[in-house]
XYZ file of C-alpha atoms in Angstrom:
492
model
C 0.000 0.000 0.000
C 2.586 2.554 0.582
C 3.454 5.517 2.670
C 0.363 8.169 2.755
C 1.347 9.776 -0.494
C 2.173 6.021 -2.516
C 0.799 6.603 -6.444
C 0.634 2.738 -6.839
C -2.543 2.047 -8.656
C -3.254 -1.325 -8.806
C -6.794 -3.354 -9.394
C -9.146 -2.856 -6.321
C -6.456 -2.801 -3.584
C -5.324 -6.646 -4.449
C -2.589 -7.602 -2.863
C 0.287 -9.899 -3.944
C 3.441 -10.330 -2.029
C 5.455 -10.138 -5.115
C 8.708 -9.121 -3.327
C 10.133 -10.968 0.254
C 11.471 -9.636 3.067
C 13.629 -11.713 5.459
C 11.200 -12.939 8.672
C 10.375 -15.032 11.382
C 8.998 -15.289 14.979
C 8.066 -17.534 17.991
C 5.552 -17.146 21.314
C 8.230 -18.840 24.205
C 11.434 -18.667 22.524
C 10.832 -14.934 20.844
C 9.562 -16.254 17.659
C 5.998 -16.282 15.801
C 5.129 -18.204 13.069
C 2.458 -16.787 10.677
C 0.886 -19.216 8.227
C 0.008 -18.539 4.800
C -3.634 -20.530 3.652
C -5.061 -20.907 0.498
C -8.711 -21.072 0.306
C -11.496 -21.546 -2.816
C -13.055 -18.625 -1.754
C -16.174 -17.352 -2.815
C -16.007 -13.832 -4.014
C -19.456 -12.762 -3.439
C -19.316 -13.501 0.334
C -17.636 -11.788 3.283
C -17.379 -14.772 5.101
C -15.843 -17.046 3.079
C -12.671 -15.207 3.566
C -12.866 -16.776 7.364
C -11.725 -20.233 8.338
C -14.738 -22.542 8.484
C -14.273 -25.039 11.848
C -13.158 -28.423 10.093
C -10.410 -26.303 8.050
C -9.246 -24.819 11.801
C -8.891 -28.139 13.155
C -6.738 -29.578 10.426
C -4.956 -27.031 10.633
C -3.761 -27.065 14.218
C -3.372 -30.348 13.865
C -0.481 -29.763 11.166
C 0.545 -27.317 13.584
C 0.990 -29.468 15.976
C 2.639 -31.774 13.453
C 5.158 -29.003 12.458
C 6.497 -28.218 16.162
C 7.196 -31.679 16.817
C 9.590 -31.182 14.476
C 11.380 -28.363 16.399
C 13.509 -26.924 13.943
C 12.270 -24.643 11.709
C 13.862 -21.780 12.652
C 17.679 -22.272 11.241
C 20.369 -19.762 12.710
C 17.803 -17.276 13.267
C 17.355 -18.334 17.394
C 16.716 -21.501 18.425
C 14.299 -23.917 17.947
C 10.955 -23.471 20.071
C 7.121 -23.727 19.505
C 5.364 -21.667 16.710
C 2.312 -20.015 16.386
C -0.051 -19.843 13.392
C -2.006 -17.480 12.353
C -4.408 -18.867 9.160
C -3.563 -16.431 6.290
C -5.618 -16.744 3.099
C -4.558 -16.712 -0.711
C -7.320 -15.035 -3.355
C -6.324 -15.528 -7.120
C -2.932 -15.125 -6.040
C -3.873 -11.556 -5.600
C -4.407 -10.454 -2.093
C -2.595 -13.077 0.490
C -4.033 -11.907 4.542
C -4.743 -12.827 7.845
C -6.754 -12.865 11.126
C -5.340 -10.849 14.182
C -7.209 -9.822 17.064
C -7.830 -6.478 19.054
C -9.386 -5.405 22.533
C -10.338 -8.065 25.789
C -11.966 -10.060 24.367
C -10.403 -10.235 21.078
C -12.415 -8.791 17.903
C -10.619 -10.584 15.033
C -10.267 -8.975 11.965
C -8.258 -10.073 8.268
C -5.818 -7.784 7.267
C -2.993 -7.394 4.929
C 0.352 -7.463 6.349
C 1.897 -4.809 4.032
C 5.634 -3.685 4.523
C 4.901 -0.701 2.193
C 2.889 1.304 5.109
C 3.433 1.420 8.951
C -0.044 2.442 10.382
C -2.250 -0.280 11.569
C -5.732 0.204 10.945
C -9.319 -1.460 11.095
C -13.019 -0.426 10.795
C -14.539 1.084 13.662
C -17.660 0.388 15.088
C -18.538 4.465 14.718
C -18.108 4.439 10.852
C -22.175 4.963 9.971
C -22.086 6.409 6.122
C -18.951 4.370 4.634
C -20.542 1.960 2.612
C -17.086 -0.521 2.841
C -17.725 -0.553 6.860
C -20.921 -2.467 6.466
C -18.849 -5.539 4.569
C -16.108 -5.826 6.905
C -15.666 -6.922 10.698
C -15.527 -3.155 12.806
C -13.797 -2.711 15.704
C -15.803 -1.540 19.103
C -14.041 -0.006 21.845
C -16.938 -0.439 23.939
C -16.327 -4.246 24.203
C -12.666 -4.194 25.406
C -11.342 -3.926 28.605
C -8.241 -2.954 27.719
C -8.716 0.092 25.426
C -7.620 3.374 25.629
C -8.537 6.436 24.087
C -6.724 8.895 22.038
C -8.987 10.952 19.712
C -6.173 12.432 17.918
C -7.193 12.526 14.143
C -5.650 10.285 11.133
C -5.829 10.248 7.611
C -4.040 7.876 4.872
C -4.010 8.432 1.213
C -2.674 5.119 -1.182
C -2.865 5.586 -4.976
C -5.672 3.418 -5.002
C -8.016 4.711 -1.583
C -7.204 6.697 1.350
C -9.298 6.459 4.549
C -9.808 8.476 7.764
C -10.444 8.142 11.864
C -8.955 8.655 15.177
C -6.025 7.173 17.248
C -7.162 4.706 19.610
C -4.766 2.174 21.687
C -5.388 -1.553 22.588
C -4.162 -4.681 22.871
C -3.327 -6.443 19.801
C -3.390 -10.663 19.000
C -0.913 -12.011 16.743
C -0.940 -15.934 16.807
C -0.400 -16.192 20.566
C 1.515 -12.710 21.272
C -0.277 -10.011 22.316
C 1.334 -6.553 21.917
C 0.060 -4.538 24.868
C -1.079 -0.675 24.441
C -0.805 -0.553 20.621
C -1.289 2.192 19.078
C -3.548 1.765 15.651
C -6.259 4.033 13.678
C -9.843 3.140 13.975
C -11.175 4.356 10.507
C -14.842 6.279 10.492
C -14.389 6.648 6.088
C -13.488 4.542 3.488
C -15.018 5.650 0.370
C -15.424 4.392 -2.844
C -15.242 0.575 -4.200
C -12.199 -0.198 -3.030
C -12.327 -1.368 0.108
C -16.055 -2.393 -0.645
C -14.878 -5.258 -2.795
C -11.389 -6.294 -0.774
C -11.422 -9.000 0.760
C -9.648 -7.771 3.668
C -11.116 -5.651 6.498
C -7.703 -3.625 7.547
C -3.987 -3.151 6.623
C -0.895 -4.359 9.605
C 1.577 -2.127 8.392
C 5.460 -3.240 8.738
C 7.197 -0.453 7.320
C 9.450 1.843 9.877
C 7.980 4.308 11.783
C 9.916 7.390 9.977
C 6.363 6.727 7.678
C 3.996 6.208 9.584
C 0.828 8.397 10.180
C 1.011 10.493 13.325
C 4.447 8.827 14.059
C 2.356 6.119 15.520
C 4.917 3.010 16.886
C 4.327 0.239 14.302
C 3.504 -3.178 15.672
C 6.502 -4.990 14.950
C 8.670 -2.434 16.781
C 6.462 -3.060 19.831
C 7.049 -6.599 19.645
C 11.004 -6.298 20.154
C 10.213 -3.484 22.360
C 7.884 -5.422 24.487
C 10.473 -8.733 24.443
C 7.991 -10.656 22.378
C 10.565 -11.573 19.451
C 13.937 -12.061 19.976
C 15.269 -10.754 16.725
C 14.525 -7.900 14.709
C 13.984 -10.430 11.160
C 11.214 -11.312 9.139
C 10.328 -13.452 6.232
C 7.661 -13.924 3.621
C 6.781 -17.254 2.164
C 4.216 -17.090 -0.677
C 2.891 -20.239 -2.540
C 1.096 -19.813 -5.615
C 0.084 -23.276 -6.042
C -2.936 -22.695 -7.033
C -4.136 -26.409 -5.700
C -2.686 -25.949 -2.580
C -4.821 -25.348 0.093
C -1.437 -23.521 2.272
C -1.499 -20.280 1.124
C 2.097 -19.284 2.711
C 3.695 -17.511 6.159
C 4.787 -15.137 7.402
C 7.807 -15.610 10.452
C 8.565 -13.012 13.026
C 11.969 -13.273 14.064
C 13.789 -15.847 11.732
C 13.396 -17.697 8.406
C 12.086 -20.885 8.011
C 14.665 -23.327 6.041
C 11.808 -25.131 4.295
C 10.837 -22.651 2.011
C 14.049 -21.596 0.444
C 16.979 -23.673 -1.438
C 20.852 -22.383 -1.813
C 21.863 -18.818 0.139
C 19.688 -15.738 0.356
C 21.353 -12.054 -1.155
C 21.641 -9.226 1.326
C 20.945 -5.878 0.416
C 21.229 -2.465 2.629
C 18.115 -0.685 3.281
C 19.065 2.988 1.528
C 16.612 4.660 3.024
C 14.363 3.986 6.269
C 10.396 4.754 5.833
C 10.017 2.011 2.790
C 12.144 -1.521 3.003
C 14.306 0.598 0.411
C 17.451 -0.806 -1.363
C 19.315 -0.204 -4.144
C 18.785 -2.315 -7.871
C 20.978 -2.279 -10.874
C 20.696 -3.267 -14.380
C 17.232 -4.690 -16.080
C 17.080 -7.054 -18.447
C 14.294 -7.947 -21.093
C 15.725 -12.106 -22.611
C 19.598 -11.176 -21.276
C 20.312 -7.624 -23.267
C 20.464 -4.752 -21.043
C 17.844 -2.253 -21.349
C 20.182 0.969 -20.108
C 17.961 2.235 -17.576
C 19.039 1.570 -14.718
C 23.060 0.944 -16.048
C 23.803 3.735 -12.879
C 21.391 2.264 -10.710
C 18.035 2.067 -9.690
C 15.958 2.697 -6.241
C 13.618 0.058 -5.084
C 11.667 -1.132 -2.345
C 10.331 -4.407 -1.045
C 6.619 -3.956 -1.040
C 4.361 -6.877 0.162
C 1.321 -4.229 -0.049
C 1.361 -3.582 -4.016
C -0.027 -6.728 -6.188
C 2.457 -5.978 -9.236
C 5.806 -5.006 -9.948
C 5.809 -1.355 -10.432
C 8.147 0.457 -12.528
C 9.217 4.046 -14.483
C 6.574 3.794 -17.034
C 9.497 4.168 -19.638
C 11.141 0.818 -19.236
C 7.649 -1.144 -18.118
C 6.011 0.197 -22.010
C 9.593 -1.482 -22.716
C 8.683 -4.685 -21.050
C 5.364 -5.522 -21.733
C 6.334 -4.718 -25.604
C 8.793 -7.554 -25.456
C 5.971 -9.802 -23.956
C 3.111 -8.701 -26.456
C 0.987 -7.207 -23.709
C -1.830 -4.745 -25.171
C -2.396 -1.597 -23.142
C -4.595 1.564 -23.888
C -3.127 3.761 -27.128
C -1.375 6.887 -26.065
C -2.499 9.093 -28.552
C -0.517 11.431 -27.106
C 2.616 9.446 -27.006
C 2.048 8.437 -30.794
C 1.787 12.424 -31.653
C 5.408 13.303 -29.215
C 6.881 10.268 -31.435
C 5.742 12.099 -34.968
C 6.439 14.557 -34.658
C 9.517 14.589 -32.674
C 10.852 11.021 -32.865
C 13.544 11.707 -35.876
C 15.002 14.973 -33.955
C 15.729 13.089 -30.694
C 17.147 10.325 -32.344
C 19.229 12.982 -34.685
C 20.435 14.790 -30.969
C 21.132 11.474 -29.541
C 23.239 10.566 -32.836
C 25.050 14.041 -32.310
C 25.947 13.064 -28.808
C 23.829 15.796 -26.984
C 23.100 15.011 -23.285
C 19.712 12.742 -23.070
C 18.579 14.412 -19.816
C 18.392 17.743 -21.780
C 17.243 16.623 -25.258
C 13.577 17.612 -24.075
C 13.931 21.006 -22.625
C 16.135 21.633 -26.399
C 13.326 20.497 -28.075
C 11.085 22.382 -26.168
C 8.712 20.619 -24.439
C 9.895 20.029 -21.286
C 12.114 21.796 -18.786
C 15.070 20.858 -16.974
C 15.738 21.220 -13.527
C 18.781 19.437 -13.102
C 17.355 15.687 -12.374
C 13.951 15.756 -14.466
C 11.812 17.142 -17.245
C 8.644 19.003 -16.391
C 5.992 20.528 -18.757
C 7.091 23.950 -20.311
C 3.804 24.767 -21.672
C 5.257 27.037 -24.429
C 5.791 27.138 -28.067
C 8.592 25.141 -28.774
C 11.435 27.018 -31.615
C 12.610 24.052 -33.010
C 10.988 24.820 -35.885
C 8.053 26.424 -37.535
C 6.602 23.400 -38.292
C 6.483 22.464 -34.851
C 5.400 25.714 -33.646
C 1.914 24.820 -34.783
C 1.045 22.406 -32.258
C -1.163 23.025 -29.993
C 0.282 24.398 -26.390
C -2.141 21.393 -25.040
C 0.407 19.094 -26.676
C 3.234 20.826 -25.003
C 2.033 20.587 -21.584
C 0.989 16.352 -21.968
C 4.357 16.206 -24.231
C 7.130 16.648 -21.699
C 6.647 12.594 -20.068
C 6.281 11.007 -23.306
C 9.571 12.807 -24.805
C 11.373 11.517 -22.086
C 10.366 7.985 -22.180
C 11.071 8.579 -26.136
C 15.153 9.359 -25.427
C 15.117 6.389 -23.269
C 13.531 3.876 -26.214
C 16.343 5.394 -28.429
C 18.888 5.372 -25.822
C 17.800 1.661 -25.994
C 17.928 0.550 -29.354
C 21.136 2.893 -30.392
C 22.754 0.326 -27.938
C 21.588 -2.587 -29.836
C 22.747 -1.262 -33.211
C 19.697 -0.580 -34.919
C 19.004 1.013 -37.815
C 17.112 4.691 -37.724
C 14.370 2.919 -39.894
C 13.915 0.194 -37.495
C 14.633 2.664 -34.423
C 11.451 4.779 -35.134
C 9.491 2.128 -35.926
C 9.888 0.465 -32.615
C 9.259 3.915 -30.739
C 5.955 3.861 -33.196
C 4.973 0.536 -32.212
C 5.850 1.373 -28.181
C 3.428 3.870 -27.915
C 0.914 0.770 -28.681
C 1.985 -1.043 -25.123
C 1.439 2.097 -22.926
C -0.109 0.553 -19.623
C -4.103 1.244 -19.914
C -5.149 3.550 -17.218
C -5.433 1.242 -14.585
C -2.248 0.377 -14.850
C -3.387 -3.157 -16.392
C -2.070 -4.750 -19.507
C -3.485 -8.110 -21.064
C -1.355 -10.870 -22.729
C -1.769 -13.566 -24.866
C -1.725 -17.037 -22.311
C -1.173 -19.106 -25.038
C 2.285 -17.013 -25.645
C 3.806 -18.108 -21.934
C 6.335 -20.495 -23.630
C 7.346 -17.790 -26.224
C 8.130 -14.772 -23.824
C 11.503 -13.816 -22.949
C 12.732 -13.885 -19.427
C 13.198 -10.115 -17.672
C 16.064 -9.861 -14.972
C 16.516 -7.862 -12.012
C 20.259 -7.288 -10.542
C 20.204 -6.868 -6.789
C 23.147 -6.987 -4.434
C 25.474 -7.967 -7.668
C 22.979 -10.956 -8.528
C 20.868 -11.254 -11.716
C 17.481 -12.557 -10.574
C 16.101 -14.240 -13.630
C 11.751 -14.333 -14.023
C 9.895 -16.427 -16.101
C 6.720 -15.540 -17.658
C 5.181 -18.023 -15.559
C 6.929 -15.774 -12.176
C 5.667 -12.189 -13.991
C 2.912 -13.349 -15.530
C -0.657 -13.347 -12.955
C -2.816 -15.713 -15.044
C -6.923 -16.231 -13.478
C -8.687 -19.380 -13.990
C -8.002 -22.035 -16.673
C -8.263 -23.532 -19.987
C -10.053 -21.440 -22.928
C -11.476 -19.097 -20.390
C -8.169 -17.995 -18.472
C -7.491 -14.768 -18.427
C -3.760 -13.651 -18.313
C -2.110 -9.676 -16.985
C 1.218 -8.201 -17.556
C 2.444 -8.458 -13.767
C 4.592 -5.203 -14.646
C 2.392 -1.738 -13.935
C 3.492 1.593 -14.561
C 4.647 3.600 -11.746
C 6.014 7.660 -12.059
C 7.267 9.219 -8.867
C 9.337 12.399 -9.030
C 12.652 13.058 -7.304
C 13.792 12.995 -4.483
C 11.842 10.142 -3.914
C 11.661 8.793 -7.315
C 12.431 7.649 -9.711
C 11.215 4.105 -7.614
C 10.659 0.438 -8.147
């Protein structure tokens, strides 16, 4: 989901945990054990989404299967019981969980999303949100151990924001409860969003330096509080889509079972996001340039699809064959100004400048905004319309990267502007969706990632989110467009 200000627009809130984190926990030896499940659900009713009483049995029972075993947790602590808390799996799409709040516990699902740090729920005093009515809400009036607060929030994602108060209880996780936690008790949550999740909440495990009202997050409480021994965690996601596990989630440790060979370690950059730093991307092996000095990314179990500068994803999903929404604007940039970047780039003129030359964008330093003004590269040019100029500034950049791209590769100008034509067709649609073929899967080219030195190699099958099966399966472009400016951006 993101900080307050995240621009990550992805299809009614669903939630894949594309990227891990390292992770682990347990209740008397500091650690706590968060299971993954994978459910048929039925998408037309809330309570599907909740463990029926035959499932909870068997699944205990596996629990109690697993601890026999006593050594899950490798050389993150030693070895000790676990607790499970049942998270589900929908189309591979949203992956949550139950916790609990108040004295008597109110359970609730929520996502567990290191791309935000606020924990939040519905409250029981949110009357004309439509959303609250489909979703468990929280009542203080039930729990002996609340506390008030009253002190305002607000949180605004790409795709919803919602609004409340402060309130402070205690908070069940498995078998840990994290005393006096702060969270935000939300009163609005409009539009269809959150109506149609299948979640009632976000658990937010990003640092504090983001969080809403500097409100402590609830992993930091549980090292504070001596509930965890370690300050690790780890995501496990199956997407077996037979299997009924849906995956865990470990507080303090990593569970050997889920992972072959040695993991990479990365520094977080930045605090706020789980923020690191990426290197080259790759579309079948060849470099695509843009990222050649380095990328910023972050680990984001909150967004359902790989986000990226909407430059290299129209790059990407190109190379697949995925079909987005024409850019008409994009195609009239690449007209009508296609042959004099690629002349500029020939003369060796500085790409981070060829648009402000040109006259449609200007530069700051570190990126291209809209001029709005009549451009003087020509007369010719002089006769579009100033509504091109202000719409024309993004699409010339991601233009000078395209060229940037294929200049590398030795193409010919013929076959250069051809390709930028043709690019403009696999602009992400507005939602940020893009179909593909499924019958294509064998035929697509693998994209990298380099991270920590290491080229992580995906598979159409990996980047790929395909729903349901045979003639009627329906396949999307797991790659979505994603713009932020500096200083935060340019961001994975």
């Amino acid at each position: 989901m993101g900080e307050h200000s995240r621009t990550v627009a992805v299809c009614s809130l669903s939630v894949l945990l594309l990227l891990f984190l390292s992770a682990s926990s347990e209740s008397n030896d500091g650690t706590l054990r968060v299971s993954l499940k994978k459910l048929k659900l039925d998408p037309n009713h809330r309570l599907a989404t909740r463990f029926g009483s035959k499932q909870e049995k068997a699944f205990r029972s596996s629990l109690n299967e697993f601890r026999s075993n006593n050594n899950y947790l490798g050389d993150a602590g030693d070895a000790g019981d676990a607790d499970i808390v049942a998270l589900k799996n929908y189309l591979d799409a949203q992956y949550y969980g139950e916790i609990a709040i108040g004295t008597p516990p109110q359970k609730f699902t929520v996502i567990f999303d290191t791309g935000s740090s606020n924990l939040w729920v519905p409250s029981g005093k949110c009357y004309f949100s439509l959303s609250c009515f489909f979703h468990a809400k929280y009542k203080s009036s039930r729990s002996s151990t609340y506390k008030k607060s009253g002190k305002r929030a607000a949180i605004h994602y790409g795709s919803g924001s919602v609004s409340g108060f402060f309130s402070y209880d205690a908070i069940t996780v498995g078998d840990l409860i994290v005393k006096d936690q702060e969270f935000i008790e939300v009163t609005s949550e409009p539009g269809l969003t959150f109506l149609v999740a299948k979640f009632d909440g976000l658990l937010g495990l990003g640092f504090q330096e983001i969080s809403v009202g500097n409100a402590t997050p609830v992993w930091y409480n549980m090292l504070k509080q001596g509930l965890i021994k370690k300050p690790v965690f780890s995501f496990w996601l199956n997407r077996d889509p037979k299997s009924e596990e849906g995956g865990e989630l470990v507080f303090g440790g990593v569970d050997p079972k889920h992972f072959k060979g040695e993991h990479t370690y990365v520094p977080v950059t930045q605090r706020g996001y789980w923020q690191f730093d990426m290197g080259e991307v790759l579309i079948a092996g060849k470099s695509t340039g843009y990222c050649g000095s380095g990328c910023s990314a972050i680990a984001d179990s909150g967004t359902s699809l790989l986000a990226g500068p909407t430059a290299l994803i129209a790059m990407i999903n190109k190379a697949i064959g995925a079909s987005g929404v024409v850019s008409q604007q994009c195609k009239t940039v690449v007209d009508q100004y296609g042959q004099t970047i690629l002349d500029l780039l020939l003369a060796k003129a500085q790409p981070k400048k060829i648009c402000s030359q040109i006259g449609l964008c200007t530069f700051d330093g570190t990126h291209g905004v809209s001029m709005g003004i009549e451009s003087v590269v020509d007369n010719e040019n002089t006769k579009s319309s100033s509504a091109l100029r202000d719409a024309g500034c993004a699409p010339c950049e991601m233009a000078v990267v395209w060229i940037q791209s294929q200049l590398a590769q030795n193409m010919t100008q013929k076959r250069i502007v051809n390709y930028i034509n043709d690019i403009c067709e696999r602009m992400p649609s507005p939602n940020g969706e893009s179909a593909v073929d499924c019958s294509q899967l064998p035929k697509m080219p693998t994209v990298s990632f380099t991270i920590g030195g290491k080229v992580f190699d995906l598979a159409p099958e990996e980047y790929v989110l395909k729903i349901g099966e045979g003639s009627v399966a329906q396949c999307i472009s797991g790659f979505t467009a994603l713009d932020l400016p500096p200083p935060r951006g340019p961001l994975w």
